[in-house]
Amino acid sequence: MIDQAASSRGGAPWIGDDPRFTELRAAYRRFVFPVTAAFLLWFLAYVLCSAYARGFMAAKVVGSINVALVFGLLQFVSTFGIALAYGRFAARRLDPLAEALRSAAASRPTASAGSADNQELTESQA
């Protein structure tokens, strides 16, 4: 599946040239970027309300529990919810692609012992 002619590492195949790698990165980005933006907006709303809407945030919900406390606790709930959602998404969508790439990388041919790529790899491991 790796196009050796279009390889960005010269003659040696590189995992980044595999279309499954591009698909893996795209799937990751399709989840992470929107969720990160949504969470940052939610957090920014909480901070701005805390700073500029003090009357609203001080409003009592139940007993001595006010809106600020509820919003603060919801920050934790949303964080754990995002972590849970990402775990399920990764197990369903990302892990199969990553496993296919690992298999492809393990079975790909290695460079000859005298090649410059192999020498660079050996030097970087030392």
PDB file of C-alpha atoms in Angstrom:
ATOM      1  CA  MET A   1       0.000   0.000   0.000  1.00  0.00           C
ATOM      2  CA  ILE A   2       3.000   2.283   0.478  1.00  0.00           C
ATOM      3  CA  ASP A   3       4.005   3.887  -2.801  1.00  0.00           C
ATOM      4  CA  GLN A   4       7.759   3.508  -2.867  1.00  0.00           C
ATOM      5  CA  ALA A   5       8.081   5.681  -5.976  1.00  0.00           C
ATOM      6  CA  ALA A   6       6.440   8.618  -4.172  1.00  0.00           C
ATOM      7  CA  SER A   7       8.158   7.988  -0.871  1.00  0.00           C
ATOM      8  CA  SER A   8       9.330  11.111   0.906  1.00  0.00           C
ATOM      9  CA  ARG A   9      12.319   9.202   2.344  1.00  0.00           C
ATOM     10  CA  GLY A  10      14.040   8.445  -0.954  1.00  0.00           C
ATOM     11  CA  GLY A  11      13.920   4.766  -1.875  1.00  0.00           C
ATOM     12  CA  ALA A  12      12.795   3.466   1.519  1.00  0.00           C
ATOM     13  CA  PRO A  13       9.059   3.232   2.171  1.00  0.00           C
ATOM     14  CA  TRP A  14       7.777   5.562   4.877  1.00  0.00           C
ATOM     15  CA  ILE A  15       4.617   5.071   6.924  1.00  0.00           C
ATOM     16  CA  GLY A  16       3.543   8.661   6.219  1.00  0.00           C
ATOM     17  CA  ASP A  17       3.116   7.763   2.550  1.00  0.00           C
ATOM     18  CA  ASP A  18       0.481   5.154   3.388  1.00  0.00           C
ATOM     19  CA  PRO A  19      -3.094   6.393   2.723  1.00  0.00           C
ATOM     20  CA  ARG A  20      -4.190   4.730   5.966  1.00  0.00           C
ATOM     21  CA  PHE A  21      -1.885   7.112   7.856  1.00  0.00           C
ATOM     22  CA  THR A  22      -3.558  10.093   6.211  1.00  0.00           C
ATOM     23  CA  GLU A  23      -6.954   8.616   7.053  1.00  0.00           C
ATOM     24  CA  LEU A  24      -5.871   8.086  10.680  1.00  0.00           C
ATOM     25  CA  ARG A  25      -4.688  11.678  11.039  1.00  0.00           C
ATOM     26  CA  ALA A  26      -7.851  13.027   9.405  1.00  0.00           C
ATOM     27  CA  ALA A  27     -10.123  10.952  11.653  1.00  0.00           C
ATOM     28  CA  TYR A  28      -8.204  12.107  14.732  1.00  0.00           C
ATOM     29  CA  ARG A  29      -8.451  15.748  13.673  1.00  0.00           C
ATOM     30  CA  ARG A  30     -12.164  15.472  12.855  1.00  0.00           C
ATOM     31  CA  PHE A  31     -12.788  14.484  16.465  1.00  0.00           C
ATOM     32  CA  VAL A  32     -10.204  16.474  18.390  1.00  0.00           C
ATOM     33  CA  PHE A  33     -10.416  19.916  16.786  1.00  0.00           C
ATOM     34  CA  PRO A  34     -14.200  20.459  17.095  1.00  0.00           C
ATOM     35  CA  VAL A  35     -14.358  18.982  20.596  1.00  0.00           C
ATOM     36  CA  THR A  36     -11.409  21.098  21.744  1.00  0.00           C
ATOM     37  CA  ALA A  37     -12.958  24.250  20.275  1.00  0.00           C
ATOM     38  CA  ALA A  38     -16.328  23.476  21.899  1.00  0.00           C
ATOM     39  CA  PHE A  39     -14.750  22.830  25.289  1.00  0.00           C
ATOM     40  CA  LEU A  40     -12.638  25.997  25.122  1.00  0.00           C
ATOM     41  CA  LEU A  41     -15.736  28.043  24.252  1.00  0.00           C
ATOM     42  CA  TRP A  42     -17.629  26.422  27.142  1.00  0.00           C
ATOM     43  CA  PHE A  43     -14.750  27.186  29.523  1.00  0.00           C
ATOM     44  CA  LEU A  44     -14.438  30.746  28.218  1.00  0.00           C
ATOM     45  CA  ALA A  45     -18.177  31.249  28.764  1.00  0.00           C
ATOM     46  CA  TYR A  46     -17.774  30.048  32.348  1.00  0.00           C
ATOM     47  CA  VAL A  47     -14.850  32.398  32.987  1.00  0.00           C
ATOM     48  CA  LEU A  48     -16.553  35.385  31.347  1.00  0.00           C
ATOM     49  CA  CYS A  49     -19.787  34.780  33.240  1.00  0.00           C
ATOM     50  CA  SER A  50     -17.802  34.514  36.464  1.00  0.00           C
ATOM     51  CA  ALA A  51     -16.090  37.831  35.735  1.00  0.00           C
ATOM     52  CA  TYR A  52     -18.899  39.886  34.196  1.00  0.00           C
ATOM     53  CA  ALA A  53     -22.239  38.246  35.082  1.00  0.00           C
ATOM     54  CA  ARG A  54     -21.824  38.050  38.814  1.00  0.00           C
ATOM     55  CA  GLY A  55     -25.517  38.458  39.487  1.00  0.00           C
ATOM     56  CA  PHE A  56     -26.380  35.548  37.215  1.00  0.00           C
ATOM     57  CA  MET A  57     -23.636  33.354  38.654  1.00  0.00           C
ATOM     58  CA  ALA A  58     -24.722  34.197  42.224  1.00  0.00           C
ATOM     59  CA  ALA A  59     -28.317  33.152  41.568  1.00  0.00           C
ATOM     60  CA  LYS A  60     -29.369  30.346  43.898  1.00  0.00           C
ATOM     61  CA  VAL A  61     -30.379  27.064  42.279  1.00  0.00           C
ATOM     62  CA  VAL A  62     -31.094  24.894  45.320  1.00  0.00           C
ATOM     63  CA  GLY A  63     -30.391  25.949  48.888  1.00  0.00           C
ATOM     64  CA  SER A  64     -26.923  27.498  48.996  1.00  0.00           C
ATOM     65  CA  ILE A  65     -25.895  26.035  45.608  1.00  0.00           C
ATOM     66  CA  ASN A  66     -25.613  28.774  43.011  1.00  0.00           C
ATOM     67  CA  VAL A  67     -25.188  28.825  39.220  1.00  0.00           C
ATOM     68  CA  ALA A  68     -21.412  29.354  39.513  1.00  0.00           C
ATOM     69  CA  LEU A  69     -21.018  26.141  41.500  1.00  0.00           C
ATOM     70  CA  VAL A  70     -23.165  24.195  39.033  1.00  0.00           C
ATOM     71  CA  PHE A  71     -21.190  25.563  36.067  1.00  0.00           C
ATOM     72  CA  GLY A  72     -17.900  24.767  37.835  1.00  0.00           C
ATOM     73  CA  LEU A  73     -18.965  21.186  38.493  1.00  0.00           C
ATOM     74  CA  LEU A  74     -20.176  20.868  34.904  1.00  0.00           C
ATOM     75  CA  GLN A  75     -16.631  21.709  33.784  1.00  0.00           C
ATOM     76  CA  PHE A  76     -15.475  18.497  35.468  1.00  0.00           C
ATOM     77  CA  VAL A  77     -18.404  16.519  34.081  1.00  0.00           C
ATOM     78  CA  SER A  78     -17.722  17.741  30.545  1.00  0.00           C
ATOM     79  CA  THR A  79     -14.006  16.944  30.887  1.00  0.00           C
ATOM     80  CA  PHE A  80     -14.721  13.361  31.937  1.00  0.00           C
ATOM     81  CA  GLY A  81     -17.415  13.082  29.247  1.00  0.00           C
ATOM     82  CA  ILE A  82     -14.960  14.176  26.569  1.00  0.00           C
ATOM     83  CA  ALA A  83     -12.362  11.699  27.825  1.00  0.00           C
ATOM     84  CA  LEU A  84     -14.934   8.898  27.752  1.00  0.00           C
ATOM     85  CA  ALA A  85     -16.146   9.880  24.278  1.00  0.00           C
ATOM     86  CA  TYR A  86     -12.584  10.040  22.961  1.00  0.00           C
ATOM     87  CA  GLY A  87     -11.787   6.620  24.405  1.00  0.00           C
ATOM     88  CA  ARG A  88     -14.805   5.095  22.690  1.00  0.00           C
ATOM     89  CA  PHE A  89     -14.061   6.935  19.435  1.00  0.00           C
ATOM     90  CA  ALA A  90     -10.414   5.849  19.468  1.00  0.00           C
ATOM     91  CA  ALA A  91     -11.303   2.219  20.176  1.00  0.00           C
ATOM     92  CA  ARG A  92     -13.889   2.156  17.398  1.00  0.00           C
ATOM     93  CA  ARG A  93     -12.235   4.318  14.732  1.00  0.00           C
ATOM     94  CA  LEU A  94      -8.552   5.046  15.415  1.00  0.00           C
ATOM     95  CA  ASP A  95      -7.223   1.830  16.940  1.00  0.00           C
ATOM     96  CA  PRO A  96      -8.073  -0.392  13.939  1.00  0.00           C
ATOM     97  CA  LEU A  97      -6.278   2.028  11.600  1.00  0.00           C
ATOM     98  CA  ALA A  98      -3.287   2.272  13.914  1.00  0.00           C
ATOM     99  CA  GLU A  99      -3.079  -1.522  14.171  1.00  0.00           C
ATOM    100  CA  ALA A 100      -3.129  -1.839  10.368  1.00  0.00           C
ATOM    101  CA  LEU A 101      -0.303   0.692  10.163  1.00  0.00           C
ATOM    102  CA  ARG A 102       1.697  -1.142  12.833  1.00  0.00           C
ATOM    103  CA  SER A 103       1.345  -4.356  10.851  1.00  0.00           C
ATOM    104  CA  ALA A 104       2.418  -2.612   7.662  1.00  0.00           C
ATOM    105  CA  ALA A 105       5.416  -1.039   9.399  1.00  0.00           C
ATOM    106  CA  ALA A 106       6.479  -4.352  10.921  1.00  0.00           C
ATOM    107  CA  SER A 107       6.342  -6.129   7.577  1.00  0.00           C
ATOM    108  CA  ARG A 108       7.967  -3.413   5.471  1.00  0.00           C
ATOM    109  CA  PRO A 109      11.429  -4.033   4.068  1.00  0.00           C
ATOM    110  CA  THR A 110      14.301  -2.502   5.986  1.00  0.00           C
ATOM    111  CA  ALA A 111      17.125  -0.494   4.498  1.00  0.00           C
ATOM    112  CA  SER A 112      20.415  -2.255   3.808  1.00  0.00           C
ATOM    113  CA  ALA A 113      23.074  -2.217   6.527  1.00  0.00           C
ATOM    114  CA  GLY A 114      25.257   0.306   4.681  1.00  0.00           C
ATOM    115  CA  SER A 115      22.564   2.826   3.802  1.00  0.00           C
ATOM    116  CA  ALA A 116      22.569   6.378   5.126  1.00  0.00           C
ATOM    117  CA  ASP A 117      19.032   6.003   6.557  1.00  0.00           C
ATOM    118  CA  ASN A 118      20.076   2.984   8.609  1.00  0.00           C
ATOM    119  CA  GLN A 119      23.209   4.780   9.863  1.00  0.00           C
ATOM    120  CA  GLU A 120      21.093   7.801  10.909  1.00  0.00           C
ATOM    121  CA  LEU A 121      18.710   5.497  12.756  1.00  0.00           C
ATOM    122  CA  THR A 122      21.568   3.731  14.518  1.00  0.00           C
ATOM    123  CA  GLU A 123      23.191   7.035  15.505  1.00  0.00           C
ATOM    124  CA  SER A 124      19.902   8.469  16.834  1.00  0.00           C
ATOM    125  CA  GLN A 125      19.316   5.370  18.967  1.00  0.00           C
ATOM    126  CA  ALA A 126      22.764   5.655  20.599  1.00  0.00           C
TER     127      ALA A 126
END
